[in-house]
Coordinates of C-alpha atoms in Angstrom, one line a residue:
M1456 CA 25.6 8.3 25.3
T1457 CA 26.7 11.3 23.5
D1458 CA 25.4 14.2 25.6
T1459 CA 24.7 16.6 22.9
P1460 CA 22.7 19.5 23.8
L1461 CA 18.9 19.2 22.9
A1462 CA 20.0 23.0 20.9
R1463 CA 22.2 20.7 19.0
I1464 CA 19.7 18.0 17.8
R1465 CA 17.7 18.3 14.4
N1466 CA 15.0 15.4 13.6
F1467 CA 13.9 16.2 10.0
S1468 CA 12.1 13.7 7.4
I1469 CA 12.3 14.5 4.0
I1470 CA 9.1 14.4 1.8
A1471 CA 8.2 14.4 -1.9
H1472 CA 6.3 12.6 -4.2
I1473 CA 7.7 9.4 -6.0
D1474 CA 10.8 9.9 -8.1
H1475 CA 11.5 13.4 -6.9
G1476 CA 14.6 12.1 -5.2
K1477 CA 14.6 11.5 -1.9
S1478 CA 16.4 8.6 -1.2
T1479 CA 19.0 10.0 -3.6
L1480 CA 19.4 12.9 -1.1
A1481 CA 19.6 11.0 1.6
D1482 CA 22.3 9.1 0.0
R1483 CA 24.5 12.6 -0.4
L1484 CA 23.5 13.5 3.3
I1485 CA 24.9 10.4 4.4
Q1486 CA 27.8 10.5 1.9
A1487 CA 28.5 14.3 3.2
T1488 CA 28.4 13.5 6.7
G1489 CA 30.7 10.4 6.5
G1490 CA 28.2 8.2 7.9
L1491 CA 29.5 5.7 5.1
S1492 CA 32.9 5.2 3.7
A1493 CA 33.2 5.4 -0.1
R1494 CA 33.0 1.3 -0.5
E1495 CA 30.1 0.5 2.0
M1496 CA 27.8 3.2 -0.5
T1497 CA 25.4 2.2 -2.8
N1498 CA 22.8 3.5 -4.2
Q1499 CA 19.5 4.2 -2.4
V1500 CA 21.2 2.8 1.2
L1501 CA 18.3 3.4 2.9
D1502 CA 16.3 1.2 0.6
S1503 CA 17.4 -1.9 2.1
M1504 CA 14.8 -4.3 1.0
E1505 CA 15.3 -5.8 -2.6
L1506 CA 11.9 -4.7 -3.8
E1507 CA 12.4 -1.4 -2.9
R1508 CA 15.9 -1.0 -5.3
E1509 CA 14.1 -2.8 -7.7
R1510 CA 11.1 -0.8 -8.1
G1511 CA 13.0 1.7 -7.2
I1512 CA 10.9 2.9 -4.5
T1513 CA 10.8 3.5 -0.9
I1514 CA 8.2 1.1 0.8
K1515 CA 9.1 1.2 4.5
A1516 CA 10.2 4.2 6.2
Q1517 CA 14.2 4.4 8.0
T1518 CA 16.2 6.5 10.0
V1519 CA 19.8 7.5 10.0
R1520 CA 22.1 9.5 12.3
L1521 CA 25.0 12.0 11.2
D1522 CA 27.0 14.1 12.7
Y1523 CA 27.7 17.1 11.0
R1524 CA 30.2 20.2 12.1
A1525 CA 28.5 23.6 10.7
R1526 CA 30.3 26.6 9.3
D1527 CA 29.9 27.7 13.3
G1528 CA 32.5 24.9 14.4
E1529 CA 29.9 23.2 16.5
L1530 CA 29.1 19.8 16.3
Y1531 CA 25.4 18.8 15.1
E1532 CA 23.7 15.7 15.3
L1533 CA 21.1 15.2 12.5
N1534 CA 18.5 12.0 12.6
L1535 CA 16.8 11.9 9.3
M1536 CA 13.5 9.8 8.3
D1537 CA 13.6 9.0 4.6
T1538 CA 9.9 8.3 4.1
P1539 CA 8.1 6.9 1.1
G1540 CA 6.5 8.9 -1.3
H1541 CA 3.4 6.3 -2.4
V1542 CA 0.0 7.6 -1.5
D1543 CA -0.7 3.4 -0.4
F1544 CA 2.7 4.1 2.1
A1545 CA 1.1 7.5 3.6
Y1546 CA 0.7 5.9 7.1
E1547 CA 4.7 5.4 7.3
V1548 CA 4.7 9.0 6.2
S1549 CA 2.8 10.1 9.0
R1550 CA 4.4 8.3 11.5
S1551 CA 8.1 9.6 10.7
L1552 CA 6.5 13.4 10.8
A1553 CA 5.2 12.6 14.5
A1554 CA 9.1 11.8 15.6
C1555 CA 10.3 14.7 13.8
E1556 CA 10.2 19.0 14.0
G1557 CA 10.7 19.5 10.7
S1558 CA 10.9 18.4 7.0
L1559 CA 12.7 18.8 4.1
L1560 CA 9.9 19.6 0.8
V1561 CA 11.6 18.0 -2.3
V1562 CA 10.5 19.2 -5.2
D1563 CA 11.6 18.1 -8.7
A1564 CA 12.4 21.2 -10.5
S1565 CA 11.9 19.9 -14.0
Q1566 CA 8.2 18.2 -13.4
G1567 CA 7.1 20.9 -10.2
V1568 CA 4.4 20.1 -7.9
E1569 CA 3.0 17.1 -7.8
A1570 CA -0.1 15.3 -6.4
Q1571 CA 1.6 13.5 -3.7
T1572 CA 3.7 16.5 -2.9
L1573 CA 0.6 18.3 -1.9
A1574 CA -0.7 15.8 0.4
N1575 CA 2.6 14.8 2.3
V1576 CA 3.0 19.0 2.7
Y1577 CA -0.4 19.0 4.2
Q1578 CA 0.4 16.0 6.3
A1579 CA 4.0 18.1 7.6
I1580 CA 1.6 21.1 7.9
D1581 CA -0.6 19.6 10.6
A1582 CA 2.3 17.7 12.6
N1583 CA 3.7 21.8 13.2
H1584 CA 7.0 21.0 10.8
E1585 CA 9.1 24.1 9.8
I1586 CA 8.9 23.0 6.3
V1587 CA 12.4 24.0 4.0
P1588 CA 11.8 23.5 -0.2
V1589 CA 14.4 21.8 -2.1
L1590 CA 14.6 22.1 -5.5
N1591 CA 16.3 19.1 -6.8
K1592 CA 17.5 18.0 -10.5
I1593 CA 18.4 21.5 -11.3
D1594 CA 21.0 20.4 -13.7
L1595 CA 18.6 18.9 -16.0
P1596 CA 18.1 20.8 -19.6
A1597 CA 14.1 20.9 -18.4
A1598 CA 14.5 22.3 -14.9
D1599 CA 12.7 25.8 -14.6
V1600 CA 13.4 27.1 -11.3
P1601 CA 11.5 30.3 -11.5
R1602 CA 8.3 28.3 -12.8
V1603 CA 8.3 26.0 -9.3
K1604 CA 9.0 28.1 -6.8
Q1605 CA 6.1 30.5 -8.5
Q1606 CA 4.5 27.2 -8.0
I1607 CA 5.4 26.0 -4.6
E1608 CA 4.2 29.1 -3.7
D1609 CA 0.9 29.2 -5.3
V1610 CA -0.2 26.0 -5.1
I1611 CA 1.3 25.0 -1.3
G1612 CA 1.3 28.9 -0.1
L1613 CA 5.4 28.1 1.1
D1614 CA 7.7 31.4 0.9
A1615 CA 10.0 30.2 -1.6
S1616 CA 12.3 32.9 -2.2
D1617 CA 15.0 31.1 -0.2
A1618 CA 14.5 27.5 -1.6
I1619 CA 18.1 25.7 -2.0
E1620 CA 19.0 24.6 -5.4
I1621 CA 20.8 21.2 -5.9
S1622 CA 21.5 18.1 -7.9
A1623 CA 21.3 15.0 -5.4
K1624 CA 22.6 13.2 -8.4
T1625 CA 26.2 15.0 -8.9
G1626 CA 26.0 16.3 -5.0
L1627 CA 26.0 20.1 -5.9
N1628 CA 24.9 22.3 -2.7
I1629 CA 24.3 19.6 -0.6
E1630 CA 26.5 21.3 2.0
G1631 CA 23.8 23.9 1.8
V1632 CA 21.4 21.8 2.8
L1633 CA 23.2 20.9 5.8
E1634 CA 23.6 24.5 6.8
A1635 CA 19.9 25.0 6.4
L1636 CA 19.1 22.1 8.3
V1637 CA 21.3 23.7 11.3
T1638 CA 20.0 27.3 10.8
R1639 CA 16.3 26.9 10.1
L1640 CA 15.0 24.0 11.7
P1641 CA 13.9 23.5 15.2
P1642 CA 15.8 21.8 17.8
P1643 CA 13.4 19.6 19.8
V1644 CA 12.2 19.9 23.2
G1645 CA 12.4 17.7 25.8
D1646 CA 14.0 17.5 29.8
A1647 CA 16.2 14.5 30.9
Q1648 CA 14.9 15.1 34.6
K1649 CA 11.0 14.0 34.0
P1650 CA 10.1 10.2 33.7
L1651 CA 10.5 8.4 30.8
T1652 CA 8.5 9.1 27.5
A1653 CA 9.4 7.4 24.0
L1654 CA 7.0 7.1 21.0
L1655 CA 7.1 3.9 19.5
V1656 CA 7.6 4.7 15.9
D1657 CA 7.7 1.8 14.2
S1658 CA 8.8 -2.2 15.1
W1659 CA 10.0 -5.0 12.9
Y1660 CA 11.4 -8.5 13.5
D1661 CA 14.8 -9.6 13.2
P1662 CA 15.5 -12.9 13.3
Y1663 CA 18.6 -12.9 15.8
L1664 CA 17.4 -9.8 18.0
G1665 CA 13.4 -10.6 18.4
V1666 CA 11.7 -7.5 17.9
V1667 CA 13.7 -4.5 17.1
I1668 CA 11.2 -0.9 17.9
L1669 CA 12.3 2.3 16.8
V1670 CA 12.2 4.7 19.2
R1671 CA 11.4 8.8 19.6
V1672 CA 12.5 9.8 23.0
R1673 CA 10.5 12.8 24.2
D1674 CA 11.5 13.3 28.3
G1675 CA 13.7 10.8 30.4
R1676 CA 16.3 8.8 29.5
L1677 CA 16.2 5.4 28.0
R1678 CA 19.0 2.8 29.3
R1679 CA 20.5 -0.7 28.6
G1680 CA 19.1 -2.9 31.6
Q1681 CA 16.0 -0.7 32.5
K1682 CA 12.6 -2.2 33.0
I1683 CA 10.3 -0.7 30.6
R1684 CA 6.4 -0.3 30.4
M1685 CA 4.1 -0.3 27.3
M1686 CA 1.3 2.1 28.3
S1687 CA -1.3 1.0 26.3
T1688 CA -1.1 -2.6 27.1
G1689 CA 0.6 -2.9 30.2
A1690 CA 3.8 -4.8 29.4
V1691 CA 6.8 -5.0 30.7
H1692 CA 10.0 -5.8 29.3
G1693 CA 13.8 -5.2 30.3
V1694 CA 16.0 -3.3 27.6
E1695 CA 18.6 -5.8 26.5
Q1696 CA 19.6 -3.5 23.9
V1697 CA 19.8 0.7 23.0
G1698 CA 21.4 1.9 19.8
V1699 CA 21.1 4.3 16.8
F1700 CA 21.2 3.7 13.0
R1701 CA 24.6 5.1 11.5
P1702 CA 22.7 3.6 9.3
K1703 CA 24.3 0.4 10.6
M1704 CA 23.2 -0.9 13.6
V1705 CA 25.5 0.5 16.4
A1706 CA 25.3 0.1 19.9
A1707 CA 24.9 3.0 22.7
D1708 CA 24.5 3.4 26.8
D1709 CA 21.2 5.6 26.1
L1710 CA 19.1 7.9 24.7
G1711 CA 18.4 10.9 25.8
P1712 CA 15.6 13.5 25.0
G1713 CA 15.4 14.6 21.2
E1714 CA 17.3 11.4 20.5
M1715 CA 16.3 8.4 17.6
G1716 CA 17.4 5.1 17.9
Y1717 CA 16.7 1.5 18.9
I1718 CA 15.7 -0.8 21.4
T1719 CA 15.4 -4.8 22.0
A1720 CA 14.1 -6.5 24.9
A1721 CA 13.2 -9.8 24.1
I1722 CA 9.9 -9.0 22.6
K1723 CA 9.2 -12.1 20.7
T1724 CA 6.1 -10.9 18.7
V1725 CA 5.5 -7.0 17.5
A1726 CA 1.9 -7.6 18.2
D1727 CA 2.9 -6.5 21.4
C1728 CA 4.3 -3.5 20.4
K1729 CA 1.4 -1.2 19.0
I1730 CA 3.0 1.2 16.8
G1731 CA 2.0 4.7 18.1
D1732 CA 2.1 3.2 21.9
T1733 CA 4.0 5.8 24.7
I1734 CA 7.3 3.7 26.3
T1735 CA 7.9 4.6 29.8
D1736 CA 9.8 3.5 32.8
D1737 CA 7.8 0.6 34.9
R1738 CA 9.5 2.1 38.5
H1739 CA 8.5 5.7 37.8
P1740 CA 6.1 5.9 34.8
A1741 CA 4.4 9.2 32.9
A1742 CA 1.8 10.3 34.2
Q1743 CA -0.2 10.2 30.9
A1744 CA 0.7 9.0 27.1
L1745 CA 2.2 10.8 24.5
P1746 CA -0.5 11.6 21.6
G1747 CA -0.2 8.2 19.3
F1748 CA -0.9 7.8 15.5
K1749 CA -4.1 7.2 14.3
P1750 CA -4.4 3.6 13.8
S1751 CA -4.3 2.3 10.2
V1752 CA -7.5 1.5 8.4
P1753 CA -7.1 -1.2 5.7
V1754 CA -9.1 0.1 2.4
V1755 CA -8.5 -2.8 -0.3
W1756 CA -9.0 -6.2 0.9
C1757 CA -8.5 -9.6 -1.2
G1758 CA -8.6 -13.1 -0.5
L1759 CA -5.2 -14.9 -0.8
Y1760 CA -4.8 -19.0 -1.3
P1761 CA -2.1 -21.3 -1.6
T1762 CA -1.9 -23.0 -5.3
D1763 CA -1.1 -25.9 -3.8
A1764 CA -3.4 -26.9 -0.8
D1765 CA -0.7 -28.2 1.7
D1766 CA 0.8 -24.7 1.9
F1767 CA -2.0 -23.4 3.8
E1768 CA 0.3 -23.8 7.8
K1769 CA 3.5 -22.3 5.5
L1770 CA 1.0 -19.3 4.6
R1771 CA -0.3 -18.8 7.8
E1772 CA 3.3 -18.5 9.4
S1773 CA 4.6 -16.1 6.5
L1774 CA 1.6 -14.0 7.0
A1775 CA 2.5 -13.6 10.3
K1776 CA 6.0 -13.2 9.7
L1777 CA 5.3 -10.1 7.3
R1778 CA 2.7 -8.5 9.9
L1779 CA 5.7 -8.5 12.2
N1780 CA 7.3 -6.1 9.7
D1781 CA 4.3 -4.4 8.4
A1782 CA 1.8 -3.0 11.1
S1783 CA -0.8 -1.7 8.6
F1784 CA -1.5 -4.9 6.7
H1785 CA -4.6 -7.4 8.1
Y1786 CA -5.6 -10.7 7.5
E1787 CA -8.1 -13.5 9.0
P1788 CA -8.8 -16.7 7.8
E1789 CA -11.4 -17.5 5.7
T1790 CA -12.3 -20.6 3.5
S1791 CA -13.6 -20.5 0.0
A1792 CA -15.4 -23.8 -2.1
A1793 CA -13.4 -22.8 -5.4
L1794 CA -9.9 -22.2 -4.1
G1795 CA -10.1 -24.2 -0.3
F1796 CA -8.4 -23.0 3.0
G1797 CA -6.8 -19.1 2.8
F1798 CA -7.1 -15.6 3.9
R1799 CA -8.7 -12.5 3.8
C1800 CA -6.2 -9.8 3.4
G1801 CA -6.3 -5.9 4.1
F1802 CA -4.3 -3.6 2.6
L1803 CA -4.1 0.4 2.4
G1804 CA -4.1 0.3 -1.3
L1805 CA -3.3 -1.8 -4.5
L1806 CA 0.4 -0.8 -4.5
H1807 CA 0.5 -2.1 -0.8
L1808 CA -1.3 -5.7 -2.0
E1809 CA 1.1 -6.0 -5.0
I1810 CA 4.3 -5.5 -2.6
V1811 CA 3.2 -7.7 -0.4
Q1812 CA 2.5 -10.6 -3.0
E1813 CA 5.4 -9.6 -4.2
R1814 CA 6.9 -10.4 -0.6
L1815 CA 5.2 -13.6 -0.2
T1816 CA 6.5 -15.2 -3.2
R1817 CA 10.1 -13.8 -3.3
E1818 CA 10.6 -13.8 0.8
F1819 CA 9.0 -17.1 1.5
A1820 CA 8.7 -18.8 -2.0
L1821 CA 5.1 -19.4 -1.7
D1822 CA 2.6 -19.7 -5.1
L1823 CA -0.4 -17.9 -4.6
I1824 CA -3.8 -17.2 -6.0
A1825 CA -5.1 -13.4 -5.1
T1826 CA -9.1 -12.9 -5.7
A1827 CA -10.5 -9.2 -7.1
P1828 CA -9.8 -6.7 -5.0
S1829 CA -12.7 -5.4 -3.2
V1830 CA -13.4 -2.6 -0.6
V1831 CA -15.5 -2.5 2.9
Y1832 CA -18.8 -1.7 2.2
R1833 CA -21.6 -1.2 4.7
V1834 CA -24.4 -3.3 4.7
Y1835 CA -27.9 -1.9 6.6
R1836 CA -30.2 -5.1 7.4
T1837 CA -34.3 -4.4 7.3
N1838 CA -34.1 -5.5 10.9
G1839 CA -32.2 -2.3 11.9
Q1840 CA -28.6 -4.3 12.1
T1841 CA -25.6 -3.0 10.2
E1842 CA -22.5 -5.4 9.1
E1843 CA -19.2 -4.8 7.4
L1844 CA -18.9 -6.8 4.5
H1845 CA -15.0 -7.3 3.4
N1846 CA -15.5 -10.4 1.1
P1847 CA -18.5 -10.1 -1.9
A1848 CA -19.4 -14.2 -1.3
D1849 CA -20.9 -13.4 1.9
M1850 CA -23.2 -10.7 0.8
P1851 CA -26.5 -11.5 2.4
D1852 CA -29.7 -12.1 0.1
G1853 CA -31.4 -9.0 -1.3
S1854 CA -34.7 -9.5 0.4
V1855 CA -33.1 -8.7 3.7
I1856 CA -30.9 -5.9 2.6
D1857 CA -32.2 -2.1 3.0
H1858 CA -29.2 -0.2 1.2
I1859 CA -25.8 -0.6 1.4
E1860 CA -23.1 2.1 1.3
E1861 CA -19.9 2.5 -0.4
P1862 CA -16.9 4.0 0.7
W1863 CA -15.8 7.4 -1.1
I1864 CA -12.6 9.0 -1.8
R1865 CA -11.6 12.5 -2.4
A1866 CA -8.6 12.8 -4.9
T1867 CA -6.8 15.0 -6.3
I1868 CA -5.1 14.7 -9.8
M1869 CA -2.5 17.4 -11.2
V1870 CA -2.1 17.0 -15.4
P1871 CA -0.7 18.9 -17.9
D1872 CA -3.8 21.1 -19.8
D1873 CA -3.0 18.8 -22.8
Y1874 CA -4.8 15.6 -21.2
L1875 CA -7.4 17.3 -19.0
G1876 CA -10.3 16.5 -21.1
A1877 CA -9.4 12.9 -21.4
V1878 CA -8.8 12.7 -17.3
L1879 CA -11.9 14.5 -16.6
T1880 CA -14.2 11.6 -18.9
L1881 CA -12.7 9.1 -17.5
C1882 CA -13.3 10.2 -13.8
S1883 CA -17.1 10.8 -14.9
E1884 CA -17.2 7.4 -16.7
R1885 CA -16.2 6.1 -12.5
R1886 CA -19.1 8.2 -11.6
G1887 CA -17.4 11.0 -10.2
Q1888 CA -18.4 14.0 -8.8
Q1889 CA -16.0 17.2 -9.4
Q1890 CA -15.3 19.4 -6.3
D1891 CA -13.0 21.8 -7.7
L1892 CA -10.7 22.6 -10.9
T1893 CA -8.1 25.2 -10.6
Y1894 CA -5.0 26.2 -12.7
V1895 CA -1.3 26.7 -12.0
G1896 CA 0.6 27.6 -15.6
N1897 CA -0.4 25.0 -17.6
R1898 CA -1.0 22.5 -15.2
A1899 CA -4.5 21.8 -13.8
M1900 CA -5.6 20.5 -10.5
A1901 CA -8.9 18.5 -10.6
V1902 CA -10.5 17.6 -7.2
Y1903 CA -12.8 14.6 -7.5
K1904 CA -15.0 12.4 -5.3
L1905 CA -14.9 8.8 -6.5
P1906 CA -16.2 5.7 -5.5
L1907 CA -13.2 3.5 -3.9
N1908 CA -14.9 0.8 -5.3
E1909 CA -14.1 2.1 -9.4
V1910 CA -10.7 3.4 -8.4
V1911 CA -9.2 -0.5 -7.0
F1912 CA -9.6 -1.7 -10.0
D1913 CA -7.7 0.1 -13.3
F1914 CA -8.3 3.4 -12.3
Y1915 CA -4.6 4.5 -11.9
D1916 CA -3.2 2.3 -15.2
R1917 CA -6.0 4.1 -17.0
L1918 CA -5.4 7.3 -15.8
K1919 CA -1.6 7.0 -17.0
S1920 CA -2.5 5.8 -20.1
V1921 CA -4.7 8.8 -21.3
S1922 CA -2.0 11.2 -19.6
R1923 CA 0.8 9.4 -21.1
G1924 CA 2.3 9.0 -18.0
Y1925 CA 1.7 13.1 -16.8
A1926 CA -1.2 12.8 -14.4
S1927 CA -0.4 12.6 -10.9
F1928 CA -2.8 11.2 -8.7
D1929 CA -3.2 11.5 -5.0
Y1930 CA -6.6 10.3 -2.6
A1931 CA -7.8 10.4 0.9
M1932 CA -11.0 8.7 2.5
D1933 CA -13.9 11.1 2.7
A1934 CA -17.4 9.4 3.7
Y1935 CA -19.8 6.1 3.2
A1936 CA -22.7 7.4 0.9
P1937 CA -25.4 5.0 -0.1
G1938 CA -24.9 3.4 -3.5
E1939 CA -26.8 0.9 -6.1
L1940 CA -25.2 -2.1 -5.2
V1941 CA -25.2 -5.5 -7.0
R1942 CA -23.5 -8.7 -6.4
I1943 CA -22.7 -10.6 -9.4
S1944 CA -21.9 -14.3 -9.2
I1945 CA -20.4 -16.1 -11.9
L1946 CA -21.5 -19.7 -13.0
V1947 CA -19.4 -22.1 -14.5
N1948 CA -21.7 -25.5 -15.6
G1949 CA -24.4 -24.1 -13.1
D1950 CA -21.4 -24.4 -10.2
P1951 CA -21.1 -20.5 -8.8
V1952 CA -17.1 -19.8 -8.6
D1953 CA -17.4 -17.5 -4.9
A1954 CA -13.7 -16.3 -5.9
L1955 CA -14.7 -14.9 -9.0
S1956 CA -17.8 -12.8 -8.0
F1957 CA -17.4 -9.6 -6.9
I1958 CA -19.4 -6.4 -6.1
A1959 CA -20.3 -3.2 -9.0
H1960 CA -22.7 -0.4 -9.3
R1961 CA -26.4 -1.4 -10.8
S1962 CA -25.2 0.7 -14.0
A1963 CA -21.9 -1.1 -14.8
A1964 CA -22.9 -4.6 -13.9
E1965 CA -24.2 -5.8 -17.3
A1966 CA -20.6 -4.8 -19.1
R1967 CA -18.3 -6.1 -16.4
G1968 CA -20.4 -9.8 -16.1
R1969 CA -20.2 -9.9 -20.0
A1970 CA -16.7 -8.6 -19.9
I1971 CA -15.4 -11.4 -16.9
C1972 CA -17.7 -14.3 -19.1
A1973 CA -15.9 -13.6 -22.5
K1974 CA -12.6 -13.7 -20.8
L1975 CA -12.9 -16.8 -18.9
K1976 CA -14.1 -18.3 -22.4
D1977 CA -11.3 -18.0 -23.7
L1978 CA -9.0 -19.1 -20.5
I1979 CA -10.7 -22.3 -19.7
P1980 CA -10.4 -25.6 -21.9
R1981 CA -12.8 -27.1 -23.7
Q1982 CA -14.6 -30.4 -22.0
L1983 CA -15.9 -33.7 -24.2
F1984 CA -19.7 -31.3 -23.2
K1985 CA -20.5 -28.0 -23.2
I1986 CA -19.9 -25.7 -20.5
A1987 CA -21.7 -22.4 -19.9
I1988 CA -20.3 -19.5 -18.2
Q1989 CA -22.9 -17.6 -16.8
A1990 CA -23.0 -13.9 -14.7
A1991 CA -26.0 -13.3 -12.5
I1992 CA -27.6 -10.8 -9.9
G1993 CA -29.6 -12.9 -7.5
G1994 CA -31.4 -15.7 -9.9
R1995 CA -31.3 -13.4 -12.9
V1996 CA -28.7 -13.8 -15.8
I1997 CA -26.9 -11.2 -17.0
A1998 CA -24.6 -12.5 -19.1
R1999 CA -23.5 -15.6 -21.0
E2000 CA -20.8 -17.3 -23.0
T2001 CA -20.8 -21.1 -24.0
I2002 CA -17.7 -23.0 -24.6
S2003 CA -18.2 -25.8 -27.2
A2004 CA -17.8 -29.5 -26.8
L2005 CA -14.5 -31.3 -27.9
S2006 CA -15.9 -33.3 -30.7
K2007 CA -14.6 -36.9 -31.4
D2008 CA -15.4 -39.3 -34.4
V2009 CA -17.3 -41.9 -32.7
T2010 CA -18.5 -43.2 -36.6
A2011 CA -14.7 -43.0 -37.4
K2012 CA -14.6 -47.1 -37.3
C2013 CA -17.7 -47.4 -39.4
Y2014 CA -17.2 -47.4 -43.1
G2015 CA -19.8 -48.5 -45.4
G2016 CA -22.5 -50.6 -44.1
D2017 CA -26.2 -49.5 -42.4
I2018 CA -26.4 -45.8 -41.5
T2019 CA -28.4 -47.4 -38.7
R2020 CA -25.0 -47.9 -37.1
K2021 CA -23.9 -45.0 -37.1
R2022 CA -26.7 -43.1 -35.9
K2023 CA -26.9 -45.6 -32.9
L2024 CA -23.4 -44.9 -31.9
L2025 CA -23.8 -40.8 -32.1
E2026 CA -27.2 -41.4 -30.1
K2027 CA -24.9 -42.7 -27.3
Q2028 CA -22.3 -40.0 -27.5
K2029 CA -25.5 -37.7 -27.2
E2030 CA -26.6 -40.0 -24.0
G2031 CA -22.8 -40.0 -22.5
K2032 CA -22.6 -35.8 -23.4
K2033 CA -25.9 -35.1 -21.1
R2034 CA -24.7 -37.4 -18.4
M2035 CA -21.1 -35.9 -18.3
R2036 CA -22.7 -32.2 -18.3
Q2037 CA -24.6 -33.6 -15.3
F2038 CA -22.0 -34.8 -13.2
G2039 CA -18.9 -33.6 -15.2
K2040 CA -16.6 -31.2 -12.8
V2041 CA -15.1 -28.6 -14.6
E2042 CA -11.6 -27.5 -13.4
I2043 CA -10.7 -24.1 -13.8
P2044 CA -7.1 -24.3 -14.0
Q2045 CA -5.3 -21.7 -11.9
T2046 CA -4.1 -19.8 -15.3
A2047 CA -7.5 -18.7 -15.5
F2048 CA -8.1 -17.3 -12.0
L2049 CA -4.8 -15.2 -12.3
A2050 CA -6.0 -13.9 -15.6
A2051 CA -9.5 -13.3 -15.0
L2052 CA -8.7 -11.4 -11.7
K2053 CA -6.9 -8.9 -13.3
M2054 CA -9.7 -8.2 -14.7
D2055 CA -9.3 -4.9 -17.2
A2056 CA -13.1 -4.2 -17.9

């Protein structure tokens, strides 16, 4: 398309902690290079999803090509990948970094280095990136540039003496960032004469074009009309359209080495496009594939059920469509005695779960019930078999279990000194094991090993409340370790409610059981008979609450007369209530399920 020499191409991503100004900087770079006119410009222009704008977070990594005439008079092609900052979307970050040679590390000059700044920088270092530190928000009264530069050197080990000081909001010194991209980042390497190899970075479904594939070409050229082959699946497709994002889709004739862009090839499902796959020419294939990405592994699972059973097919279709745009989301069908037909879904974390649920509700108008989130346990049976347990309701009987292993994470928490005590107490309550504690100025960095089961419920919310919102948290999966884990079943009127059963550590089982029984007591409407709500481990009840019966005055119509008549009516009522308790079914309202599953115990 443009025969831009490799030396004048720069592929870079922007990495930072949440809210340090990645998307705003991307906006300014687009504006400064004339990617969009002033009329077309909006805030967070790369955050195309309504949900991203509303929450002010980036969920999907986005790409855009910019043309920049540098001070040396040469025209450079800049390919920018804007990445998410939240720990749940670290998978998106790793894919973006694999497609680039350098990164802009954005650090808020008033807040300094945070936990996810650290995590994303280490990912960039692993990808052999050249990293340019950028200090954003220097116009804020609380900005402390020398302190933050020192922090970058102490915590990350990067030389920050020539960090670029900017304000992405006002556009201050954006020119300096563009010059640094051109002078400090390396150009890509590649050979147009070699057989085609292109990395499949991302794919999503477009209702008009079918599957759109985001590619980064390493060697060779990718042209319209070319027959391409996916190296991992062997599928062959004809390329219909080639183009780039500026940030709107602009068609092109071909993509050369070092370039990023999109292709469409009448592919019907995103399942045919494995993220991290290598695309090559069908007639002259490459000898070996490019190193791909590690497949995403869901860490949190929960059941999603339609409130109305008739919506099951609609839910199936919606999940399939959502899966098209989100490779890290997994699902499989399951049934529940209490909730009917639904799906067991796997997510990268709680925010990911929340985002998927919200998208299903908004984009597909579904009314859903989600069961309590649970992690993947490994159950070792006495006969030597091992199985992965996604759903607490599937846990086998205790007599056939040798031991259970649960996943542990390595968490990095950065917090001002004043709140350190409360944070350490919280980690200890959650069975955490302290690994390291270091100081940078008045901020502490605590490294803990924590069981993931204790983190998925409300750890993040509790951490924010005990630190008044100043703590930042990042985690990575560590290993599986044996634990004293038990399944707690919830019985309503003697019937187990499988959707409410959960797995907990034996030490916390009773407290959690009591909390959920007390909560259900307030949520389930009273009936004409007594209702027992019980939490049990196996056959042993560990907590109980009773909802008293609605009393109806059956003797109201008896005034005066013989007492035996009243007694006879009361006896008759008693018999009726006994029979009701035996045969009466307790309908648990959907609101009760939702509230009980939002347990904050």
